[in-house]
């Protein structure tokens, strides 16, 4: 079966710029973000199944300190929009409607309201003073990644992405302590007297 691929996405972005569906700056920024965030995705792999947020975290882990949290969020949004537009175009190329660029309409010269594809909310990274940070399935918090730490996403259950930030040189003893701590967080089912 023909699936949306990374190579197809990059070709689509070039075509979208050539045909004027998106402006050149948008096309260039989407393509740059896709090339970086999807660097470990094969040219012919199905990109419709890629978890963009997890891919951004993995990119940040591979290149710690290369980008600010704001830049990482911008890359996440760009890749999400690019993939969304590509998938929409593939689904029905004859009726594909490019995102509005807010250009004056031919009828009255008024600006059109830009319709943006749905994208996940962008969550600010926690400040150092923050004591409590709440992550929800649709708003996971991007952990702080440095030269000495890794933020690792873990799909705990459908609709919930857990994240742990660990030192890059985590020892077996530290891993055992972390596992023991996580075990204490589990809720026993009602009626279970273990």
mmCIF file with all atom_site columns, C-alpha atoms in Angstrom:
data_model
loop_
_atom_site.group_PDB
_atom_site.id
_atom_site.type_symbol
_atom_site.label_atom_id
_atom_site.label_alt_id
_atom_site.label_comp_id
_atom_site.label_asym_id
_atom_site.label_entity_id
_atom_site.label_seq_id
_atom_site.pdbx_PDB_ins_code
_atom_site.Cartn_x
_atom_site.Cartn_y
_atom_site.Cartn_z
_atom_site.occupancy
_atom_site.B_iso_or_equiv
_atom_site.pdbx_formal_charge
_atom_site.auth_seq_id
_atom_site.auth_comp_id
_atom_site.auth_asym_id
_atom_site.auth_atom_id
_atom_site.pdbx_PDB_model_num
ATOM 1   C CA . UNK A 1 1   ? 0.000   0.000  0.000  1.00 0.00 ? 1   UNK A CA 1
ATOM 2   C CA . UNK A 1 2   ? 1.186   3.483  -0.859 1.00 0.00 ? 2   UNK A CA 1
ATOM 3   C CA . UNK A 1 3   ? 1.868   5.424  2.349  1.00 0.00 ? 3   UNK A CA 1
ATOM 4   C CA . UNK A 1 4   ? 2.889   9.039  3.011  1.00 0.00 ? 4   UNK A CA 1
ATOM 5   C CA . UNK A 1 5   ? 6.682   9.062  3.242  1.00 0.00 ? 5   UNK A CA 1
ATOM 6   C CA . UNK A 1 6   ? 9.368   11.486 4.303  1.00 0.00 ? 6   UNK A CA 1
ATOM 7   C CA . UNK A 1 7   ? 10.600  11.704 0.686  1.00 0.00 ? 7   UNK A CA 1
ATOM 8   C CA . UNK A 1 8   ? 7.039   12.426 -0.449 1.00 0.00 ? 8   UNK A CA 1
ATOM 9   C CA . UNK A 1 9   ? 6.660   15.122 2.211  1.00 0.00 ? 9   UNK A CA 1
ATOM 10  C CA . UNK A 1 10  ? 9.804   16.922 1.025  1.00 0.00 ? 10  UNK A CA 1
ATOM 11  C CA . UNK A 1 11  ? 8.639   16.704 -2.625 1.00 0.00 ? 11  UNK A CA 1
ATOM 12  C CA . UNK A 1 12  ? 5.205   18.011 -1.593 1.00 0.00 ? 12  UNK A CA 1
ATOM 13  C CA . UNK A 1 13  ? 6.776   21.028 0.150  1.00 0.00 ? 13  UNK A CA 1
ATOM 14  C CA . UNK A 1 14  ? 8.773   21.897 -2.989 1.00 0.00 ? 14  UNK A CA 1
ATOM 15  C CA . UNK A 1 15  ? 5.624   21.590 -5.122 1.00 0.00 ? 15  UNK A CA 1
ATOM 16  C CA . UNK A 1 16  ? 3.587   23.654 -2.636 1.00 0.00 ? 16  UNK A CA 1
ATOM 17  C CA . UNK A 1 17  ? 6.097   26.509 -2.924 1.00 0.00 ? 17  UNK A CA 1
ATOM 18  C CA . UNK A 1 18  ? 6.349   26.210 -6.743 1.00 0.00 ? 18  UNK A CA 1
ATOM 19  C CA . UNK A 1 19  ? 2.556   26.305 -7.136 1.00 0.00 ? 19  UNK A CA 1
ATOM 20  C CA . UNK A 1 20  ? 2.149   29.149 -4.633 1.00 0.00 ? 20  UNK A CA 1
ATOM 21  C CA . UNK A 1 21  ? 0.135   27.084 -2.132 1.00 0.00 ? 21  UNK A CA 1
ATOM 22  C CA . UNK A 1 22  ? 2.490   28.295 0.597  1.00 0.00 ? 22  UNK A CA 1
ATOM 23  C CA . UNK A 1 23  ? 5.013   31.104 0.465  1.00 0.00 ? 23  UNK A CA 1
ATOM 24  C CA . UNK A 1 24  ? 8.698   30.358 0.038  1.00 0.00 ? 24  UNK A CA 1
ATOM 25  C CA . UNK A 1 25  ? 9.659   31.275 3.627  1.00 0.00 ? 25  UNK A CA 1
ATOM 26  C CA . UNK A 1 26  ? 7.001   28.957 5.062  1.00 0.00 ? 26  UNK A CA 1
ATOM 27  C CA . UNK A 1 27  ? 8.028   26.140 2.719  1.00 0.00 ? 27  UNK A CA 1
ATOM 28  C CA . UNK A 1 28  ? 11.693  26.561 3.593  1.00 0.00 ? 28  UNK A CA 1
ATOM 29  C CA . UNK A 1 29  ? 11.029  26.639 7.351  1.00 0.00 ? 29  UNK A CA 1
ATOM 30  C CA . UNK A 1 30  ? 8.748   23.566 7.167  1.00 0.00 ? 30  UNK A CA 1
ATOM 31  C CA . UNK A 1 31  ? 11.312  21.668 5.092  1.00 0.00 ? 31  UNK A CA 1
ATOM 32  C CA . UNK A 1 32  ? 14.215  22.573 7.410  1.00 0.00 ? 32  UNK A CA 1
ATOM 33  C CA . UNK A 1 33  ? 12.218  21.518 10.473 1.00 0.00 ? 33  UNK A CA 1
ATOM 34  C CA . UNK A 1 34  ? 11.141  18.254 8.812  1.00 0.00 ? 34  UNK A CA 1
ATOM 35  C CA . UNK A 1 35  ? 14.702  17.392 7.773  1.00 0.00 ? 35  UNK A CA 1
ATOM 36  C CA . UNK A 1 36  ? 15.990  17.936 11.305 1.00 0.00 ? 36  UNK A CA 1
ATOM 37  C CA . UNK A 1 37  ? 13.167  16.487 13.393 1.00 0.00 ? 37  UNK A CA 1
ATOM 38  C CA . UNK A 1 38  ? 12.677  13.503 11.078 1.00 0.00 ? 38  UNK A CA 1
ATOM 39  C CA . UNK A 1 39  ? 16.407  12.854 10.559 1.00 0.00 ? 39  UNK A CA 1
ATOM 40  C CA . UNK A 1 40  ? 16.139  9.270  11.855 1.00 0.00 ? 40  UNK A CA 1
ATOM 41  C CA . UNK A 1 41  ? 13.020  8.481  9.799  1.00 0.00 ? 41  UNK A CA 1
ATOM 42  C CA . UNK A 1 42  ? 13.767  6.559  6.603  1.00 0.00 ? 42  UNK A CA 1
ATOM 43  C CA . UNK A 1 43  ? 13.001  8.194  3.258  1.00 0.00 ? 43  UNK A CA 1
ATOM 44  C CA . UNK A 1 44  ? 10.261  5.637  2.552  1.00 0.00 ? 44  UNK A CA 1
ATOM 45  C CA . UNK A 1 45  ? 8.890   5.167  6.089  1.00 0.00 ? 45  UNK A CA 1
ATOM 46  C CA . UNK A 1 46  ? 5.250   6.048  6.832  1.00 0.00 ? 46  UNK A CA 1
ATOM 47  C CA . UNK A 1 47  ? 5.354   9.514  8.419  1.00 0.00 ? 47  UNK A CA 1
ATOM 48  C CA . UNK A 1 48  ? 1.654   9.603  9.227  1.00 0.00 ? 48  UNK A CA 1
ATOM 49  C CA . UNK A 1 49  ? 2.410   7.377  12.234 1.00 0.00 ? 49  UNK A CA 1
ATOM 50  C CA . UNK A 1 50  ? 5.320   9.447  13.568 1.00 0.00 ? 50  UNK A CA 1
ATOM 51  C CA . UNK A 1 51  ? 4.780   11.004 17.008 1.00 0.00 ? 51  UNK A CA 1
ATOM 52  C CA . UNK A 1 52  ? 6.137   14.486 16.239 1.00 0.00 ? 52  UNK A CA 1
ATOM 53  C CA . UNK A 1 53  ? 6.475   15.522 19.900 1.00 0.00 ? 53  UNK A CA 1
ATOM 54  C CA . UNK A 1 54  ? 8.511   12.390 20.672 1.00 0.00 ? 54  UNK A CA 1
ATOM 55  C CA . UNK A 1 55  ? 10.616  12.999 17.532 1.00 0.00 ? 55  UNK A CA 1
ATOM 56  C CA . UNK A 1 56  ? 11.370  16.546 18.744 1.00 0.00 ? 56  UNK A CA 1
ATOM 57  C CA . UNK A 1 57  ? 12.418  15.226 22.171 1.00 0.00 ? 57  UNK A CA 1
ATOM 58  C CA . UNK A 1 58  ? 14.640  12.624 20.514 1.00 0.00 ? 58  UNK A CA 1
ATOM 59  C CA . UNK A 1 59  ? 16.170  15.294 18.236 1.00 0.00 ? 59  UNK A CA 1
ATOM 60  C CA . UNK A 1 60  ? 16.909  17.385 21.340 1.00 0.00 ? 60  UNK A CA 1
ATOM 61  C CA . UNK A 1 61  ? 18.479  14.371 23.057 1.00 0.00 ? 61  UNK A CA 1
ATOM 62  C CA . UNK A 1 62  ? 20.722  13.753 20.048 1.00 0.00 ? 62  UNK A CA 1
ATOM 63  C CA . UNK A 1 63  ? 21.693  17.452 19.842 1.00 0.00 ? 63  UNK A CA 1
ATOM 64  C CA . UNK A 1 64  ? 21.575  18.826 23.416 1.00 0.00 ? 64  UNK A CA 1
ATOM 65  C CA . UNK A 1 65  ? 21.742  22.587 23.671 1.00 0.00 ? 65  UNK A CA 1
ATOM 66  C CA . UNK A 1 66  ? 21.532  23.076 19.900 1.00 0.00 ? 66  UNK A CA 1
ATOM 67  C CA . UNK A 1 67  ? 18.118  24.756 20.136 1.00 0.00 ? 67  UNK A CA 1
ATOM 68  C CA . UNK A 1 68  ? 16.168  26.698 22.714 1.00 0.00 ? 68  UNK A CA 1
ATOM 69  C CA . UNK A 1 69  ? 12.846  25.399 24.039 1.00 0.00 ? 69  UNK A CA 1
ATOM 70  C CA . UNK A 1 70  ? 11.050  28.021 21.904 1.00 0.00 ? 70  UNK A CA 1
ATOM 71  C CA . UNK A 1 71  ? 12.834  26.811 18.760 1.00 0.00 ? 71  UNK A CA 1
ATOM 72  C CA . UNK A 1 72  ? 11.970  23.193 19.558 1.00 0.00 ? 72  UNK A CA 1
ATOM 73  C CA . UNK A 1 73  ? 8.296   24.135 19.968 1.00 0.00 ? 73  UNK A CA 1
ATOM 74  C CA . UNK A 1 74  ? 8.391   26.035 16.664 1.00 0.00 ? 74  UNK A CA 1
ATOM 75  C CA . UNK A 1 75  ? 9.921   23.000 14.931 1.00 0.00 ? 75  UNK A CA 1
ATOM 76  C CA . UNK A 1 76  ? 7.235   20.757 16.414 1.00 0.00 ? 76  UNK A CA 1
ATOM 77  C CA . UNK A 1 77  ? 4.502   23.052 15.112 1.00 0.00 ? 77  UNK A CA 1
ATOM 78  C CA . UNK A 1 78  ? 6.082   23.353 11.647 1.00 0.00 ? 78  UNK A CA 1
ATOM 79  C CA . UNK A 1 79  ? 6.525   19.607 11.200 1.00 0.00 ? 79  UNK A CA 1
ATOM 80  C CA . UNK A 1 80  ? 2.985   18.951 12.442 1.00 0.00 ? 80  UNK A CA 1
ATOM 81  C CA . UNK A 1 81  ? 1.574   21.488 9.971  1.00 0.00 ? 81  UNK A CA 1
ATOM 82  C CA . UNK A 1 82  ? 3.698   20.212 7.079  1.00 0.00 ? 82  UNK A CA 1
ATOM 83  C CA . UNK A 1 83  ? 2.694   16.582 7.660  1.00 0.00 ? 83  UNK A CA 1
ATOM 84  C CA . UNK A 1 84  ? -0.966  17.589 8.054  1.00 0.00 ? 84  UNK A CA 1
ATOM 85  C CA . UNK A 1 85  ? -0.969  19.501 4.757  1.00 0.00 ? 85  UNK A CA 1
ATOM 86  C CA . UNK A 1 86  ? 0.833   16.676 2.964  1.00 0.00 ? 86  UNK A CA 1
ATOM 87  C CA . UNK A 1 87  ? -1.601  14.038 4.246  1.00 0.00 ? 87  UNK A CA 1
ATOM 88  C CA . UNK A 1 88  ? -4.599  16.231 3.291  1.00 0.00 ? 88  UNK A CA 1
ATOM 89  C CA . UNK A 1 89  ? -3.207  16.706 -0.221 1.00 0.00 ? 89  UNK A CA 1
ATOM 90  C CA . UNK A 1 90  ? -2.569  12.974 -0.639 1.00 0.00 ? 90  UNK A CA 1
ATOM 91  C CA . UNK A 1 91  ? -6.092  12.109 0.530  1.00 0.00 ? 91  UNK A CA 1
ATOM 92  C CA . UNK A 1 92  ? -7.799  14.300 -2.091 1.00 0.00 ? 92  UNK A CA 1
ATOM 93  C CA . UNK A 1 93  ? -5.419  16.183 -4.409 1.00 0.00 ? 93  UNK A CA 1
ATOM 94  C CA . UNK A 1 94  ? -8.208  17.543 -6.627 1.00 0.00 ? 94  UNK A CA 1
ATOM 95  C CA . UNK A 1 95  ? -10.008 19.219 -3.719 1.00 0.00 ? 95  UNK A CA 1
ATOM 96  C CA . UNK A 1 96  ? -6.926  20.151 -1.678 1.00 0.00 ? 96  UNK A CA 1
ATOM 97  C CA . UNK A 1 97  ? -7.136  23.636 -0.188 1.00 0.00 ? 97  UNK A CA 1
ATOM 98  C CA . UNK A 1 98  ? -3.819  25.155 0.754  1.00 0.00 ? 98  UNK A CA 1
ATOM 99  C CA . UNK A 1 99  ? -3.580  27.044 4.050  1.00 0.00 ? 99  UNK A CA 1
ATOM 100 C CA . UNK A 1 100 ? -4.681  30.646 3.658  1.00 0.00 ? 100 UNK A CA 1
ATOM 101 C CA . UNK A 1 101 ? -1.831  33.097 3.449  1.00 0.00 ? 101 UNK A CA 1
ATOM 102 C CA . UNK A 1 102 ? -3.964  36.053 4.525  1.00 0.00 ? 102 UNK A CA 1
ATOM 103 C CA . UNK A 1 103 ? -3.729  37.711 1.117  1.00 0.00 ? 103 UNK A CA 1
ATOM 104 C CA . UNK A 1 104 ? -6.346  40.262 0.011  1.00 0.00 ? 104 UNK A CA 1
ATOM 105 C CA . UNK A 1 105 ? -9.258  38.604 -1.769 1.00 0.00 ? 105 UNK A CA 1
ATOM 106 C CA . UNK A 1 106 ? -10.015 39.482 -5.386 1.00 0.00 ? 106 UNK A CA 1
ATOM 107 C CA . UNK A 1 107 ? -13.604 40.504 -4.504 1.00 0.00 ? 107 UNK A CA 1
ATOM 108 C CA . UNK A 1 108 ? -13.215 43.207 -1.873 1.00 0.00 ? 108 UNK A CA 1
ATOM 109 C CA . UNK A 1 109 ? -9.541  43.496 -0.980 1.00 0.00 ? 109 UNK A CA 1
ATOM 110 C CA . UNK A 1 110 ? -10.262 42.349 2.562  1.00 0.00 ? 110 UNK A CA 1
ATOM 111 C CA . UNK A 1 111 ? -7.869  40.005 4.243  1.00 0.00 ? 111 UNK A CA 1
ATOM 112 C CA . UNK A 1 112 ? -8.994  36.413 4.612  1.00 0.00 ? 112 UNK A CA 1
ATOM 113 C CA . UNK A 1 113 ? -8.817  34.848 8.034  1.00 0.00 ? 113 UNK A CA 1
ATOM 114 C CA . UNK A 1 114 ? -5.986  32.360 8.066  1.00 0.00 ? 114 UNK A CA 1
ATOM 115 C CA . UNK A 1 115 ? -7.176  28.828 8.698  1.00 0.00 ? 115 UNK A CA 1
ATOM 116 C CA . UNK A 1 116 ? -4.504  26.864 10.428 1.00 0.00 ? 116 UNK A CA 1
ATOM 117 C CA . UNK A 1 117 ? -4.466  23.096 10.560 1.00 0.00 ? 117 UNK A CA 1
ATOM 118 C CA . UNK A 1 118 ? -5.005  21.607 13.977 1.00 0.00 ? 118 UNK A CA 1
ATOM 119 C CA . UNK A 1 119 ? -1.764  21.307 15.855 1.00 0.00 ? 119 UNK A CA 1
ATOM 120 C CA . UNK A 1 120 ? -0.964  20.219 19.361 1.00 0.00 ? 120 UNK A CA 1
ATOM 121 C CA . UNK A 1 121 ? -0.784  22.945 21.980 1.00 0.00 ? 121 UNK A CA 1
ATOM 122 C CA . UNK A 1 122 ? 2.642   24.325 22.700 1.00 0.00 ? 122 UNK A CA 1
ATOM 123 C CA . UNK A 1 123 ? 3.674   23.990 26.325 1.00 0.00 ? 123 UNK A CA 1
ATOM 124 C CA . UNK A 1 124 ? 6.267   26.221 27.927 1.00 0.00 ? 124 UNK A CA 1
ATOM 125 C CA . UNK A 1 125 ? 9.190   24.458 29.540 1.00 0.00 ? 125 UNK A CA 1
ATOM 126 C CA . UNK A 1 126 ? 9.051   24.629 33.338 1.00 0.00 ? 126 UNK A CA 1
ATOM 127 C CA . UNK A 1 127 ? 10.967  27.401 35.033 1.00 0.00 ? 127 UNK A CA 1
ATOM 128 C CA . UNK A 1 128 ? 13.715  26.439 37.494 1.00 0.00 ? 128 UNK A CA 1
ATOM 129 C CA . UNK A 1 129 ? 11.635  27.855 40.370 1.00 0.00 ? 129 UNK A CA 1
ATOM 130 C CA . UNK A 1 130 ? 8.638   25.677 39.479 1.00 0.00 ? 130 UNK A CA 1
ATOM 131 C CA . UNK A 1 131 ? 7.952   22.991 42.077 1.00 0.00 ? 131 UNK A CA 1
ATOM 132 C CA . UNK A 1 132 ? 4.962   21.314 40.437 1.00 0.00 ? 132 UNK A CA 1
ATOM 133 C CA . UNK A 1 133 ? 4.446   20.681 36.745 1.00 0.00 ? 133 UNK A CA 1
ATOM 134 C CA . UNK A 1 134 ? 1.390   18.869 35.473 1.00 0.00 ? 134 UNK A CA 1
ATOM 135 C CA . UNK A 1 135 ? 1.491   16.951 32.185 1.00 0.00 ? 135 UNK A CA 1
ATOM 136 C CA . UNK A 1 136 ? -1.654  15.733 30.469 1.00 0.00 ? 136 UNK A CA 1
ATOM 137 C CA . UNK A 1 137 ? -1.970  13.475 27.407 1.00 0.00 ? 137 UNK A CA 1
ATOM 138 C CA . UNK A 1 138 ? -2.395  16.486 25.116 1.00 0.00 ? 138 UNK A CA 1
ATOM 139 C CA . UNK A 1 139 ? 0.082   18.730 26.971 1.00 0.00 ? 139 UNK A CA 1
ATOM 140 C CA . UNK A 1 140 ? 3.223   16.829 27.941 1.00 0.00 ? 140 UNK A CA 1
ATOM 141 C CA . UNK A 1 141 ? 5.946   19.029 29.388 1.00 0.00 ? 141 UNK A CA 1
ATOM 142 C CA . UNK A 1 142 ? 9.245   19.220 27.567 1.00 0.00 ? 142 UNK A CA 1
ATOM 143 C CA . UNK A 1 143 ? 11.917  18.341 30.098 1.00 0.00 ? 143 UNK A CA 1
ATOM 144 C CA . UNK A 1 144 ? 15.153  20.214 30.409 1.00 0.00 ? 144 UNK A CA 1
ATOM 145 C CA . UNK A 1 145 ? 17.885  18.487 28.441 1.00 0.00 ? 145 UNK A CA 1
ATOM 146 C CA . UNK A 1 146 ? 21.535  19.388 28.880 1.00 0.00 ? 146 UNK A CA 1
ATOM 147 C CA . UNK A 1 147 ? 24.892  17.904 27.939 1.00 0.00 ? 147 UNK A CA 1
ATOM 148 C CA . UNK A 1 148 ? 24.531  15.645 30.986 1.00 0.00 ? 148 UNK A CA 1
ATOM 149 C CA . UNK A 1 149 ? 20.824  14.709 30.823 1.00 0.00 ? 149 UNK A CA 1
ATOM 150 C CA . UNK A 1 150 ? 18.290  13.008 28.554 1.00 0.00 ? 150 UNK A CA 1
ATOM 151 C CA . UNK A 1 151 ? 14.508  13.481 28.361 1.00 0.00 ? 151 UNK A CA 1
ATOM 152 C CA . UNK A 1 152 ? 12.943  10.157 27.442 1.00 0.00 ? 152 UNK A CA 1
ATOM 153 C CA . UNK A 1 153 ? 9.282   9.896  26.404 1.00 0.00 ? 153 UNK A CA 1
ATOM 154 C CA . UNK A 1 154 ? 7.516   6.643  27.298 1.00 0.00 ? 154 UNK A CA 1
ATOM 155 C CA . UNK A 1 155 ? 4.035   5.786  25.955 1.00 0.00 ? 155 UNK A CA 1
ATOM 156 C CA . UNK A 1 156 ? 2.570   4.518  29.238 1.00 0.00 ? 156 UNK A CA 1
ATOM 157 C CA . UNK A 1 157 ? -0.955  3.847  27.976 1.00 0.00 ? 157 UNK A CA 1
ATOM 158 C CA . UNK A 1 158 ? -3.094  5.031  25.045 1.00 0.00 ? 158 UNK A CA 1
ATOM 159 C CA . UNK A 1 159 ? -3.371  8.795  25.248 1.00 0.00 ? 159 UNK A CA 1
ATOM 160 C CA . UNK A 1 160 ? -0.687  9.222  27.912 1.00 0.00 ? 160 UNK A CA 1
ATOM 161 C CA . UNK A 1 161 ? 2.975   9.910  27.253 1.00 0.00 ? 161 UNK A CA 1
ATOM 162 C CA . UNK A 1 162 ? 5.112   9.714  30.396 1.00 0.00 ? 162 UNK A CA 1
ATOM 163 C CA . UNK A 1 163 ? 8.513   11.368 30.439 1.00 0.00 ? 163 UNK A CA 1
ATOM 164 C CA . UNK A 1 164 ? 11.566  10.856 32.585 1.00 0.00 ? 164 UNK A CA 1
ATOM 165 C CA . UNK A 1 165 ? 14.653  13.060 32.640 1.00 0.00 ? 165 UNK A CA 1
ATOM 166 C CA . UNK A 1 166 ? 17.758  11.077 33.595 1.00 0.00 ? 166 UNK A CA 1
ATOM 167 C CA . UNK A 1 167 ? 21.508  11.661 33.626 1.00 0.00 ? 167 UNK A CA 1
ATOM 168 C CA . UNK A 1 168 ? 23.258  10.439 30.484 1.00 0.00 ? 168 UNK A CA 1
ATOM 169 C CA . UNK A 1 169 ? 25.544  8.296  32.653 1.00 0.00 ? 169 UNK A CA 1
ATOM 170 C CA . UNK A 1 170 ? 22.754  6.632  34.679 1.00 0.00 ? 170 UNK A CA 1
ATOM 171 C CA . UNK A 1 171 ? 24.158  3.753  36.725 1.00 0.00 ? 171 UNK A CA 1
ATOM 172 C CA . UNK A 1 172 ? 22.465  0.408  37.418 1.00 0.00 ? 172 UNK A CA 1
ATOM 173 C CA . UNK A 1 173 ? 22.101  1.331  41.098 1.00 0.00 ? 173 UNK A CA 1
ATOM 174 C CA . UNK A 1 174 ? 20.419  4.637  40.171 1.00 0.00 ? 174 UNK A CA 1
ATOM 175 C CA . UNK A 1 175 ? 18.120  2.849  37.718 1.00 0.00 ? 175 UNK A CA 1
ATOM 176 C CA . UNK A 1 176 ? 17.148  0.359  40.445 1.00 0.00 ? 176 UNK A CA 1
ATOM 177 C CA . UNK A 1 177 ? 16.363  3.252  42.845 1.00 0.00 ? 177 UNK A CA 1
ATOM 178 C CA . UNK A 1 178 ? 14.283  4.996  40.184 1.00 0.00 ? 178 UNK A CA 1
ATOM 179 C CA . UNK A 1 179 ? 12.346  1.774  39.492 1.00 0.00 ? 179 UNK A CA 1
ATOM 180 C CA . UNK A 1 180 ? 11.693  1.319  43.217 1.00 0.00 ? 180 UNK A CA 1
ATOM 181 C CA . UNK A 1 181 ? 10.446  4.890  43.455 1.00 0.00 ? 181 UNK A CA 1
ATOM 182 C CA . UNK A 1 182 ? 8.091   4.454  40.488 1.00 0.00 ? 182 UNK A CA 1
ATOM 183 C CA . UNK A 1 183 ? 6.740   1.270  42.079 1.00 0.00 ? 183 UNK A CA 1
ATOM 184 C CA . UNK A 1 184 ? 5.676   3.309  45.120 1.00 0.00 ? 184 UNK A CA 1
ATOM 185 C CA . UNK A 1 185 ? 3.559   5.540  42.872 1.00 0.00 ? 185 UNK A CA 1
ATOM 186 C CA . UNK A 1 186 ? 1.275   2.751  41.655 1.00 0.00 ? 186 UNK A CA 1
ATOM 187 C CA . UNK A 1 187 ? -2.255  2.762  43.017 1.00 0.00 ? 187 UNK A CA 1
ATOM 188 C CA . UNK A 1 188 ? -3.487  -0.616 44.288 1.00 0.00 ? 188 UNK A CA 1
ATOM 189 C CA . UNK A 1 189 ? -6.933  -1.579 43.024 1.00 0.00 ? 189 UNK A CA 1
ATOM 190 C CA . UNK A 1 190 ? -9.753  -1.170 45.590 1.00 0.00 ? 190 UNK A CA 1
ATOM 191 C CA . UNK A 1 191 ? -10.168 -4.358 47.598 1.00 0.00 ? 191 UNK A CA 1
ATOM 192 C CA . UNK A 1 192 ? -6.565  -5.490 47.064 1.00 0.00 ? 192 UNK A CA 1
ATOM 193 C CA . UNK A 1 193 ? -4.916  -5.981 50.462 1.00 0.00 ? 193 UNK A CA 1
ATOM 194 C CA . UNK A 1 194 ? -1.348  -6.685 49.353 1.00 0.00 ? 194 UNK A CA 1
#
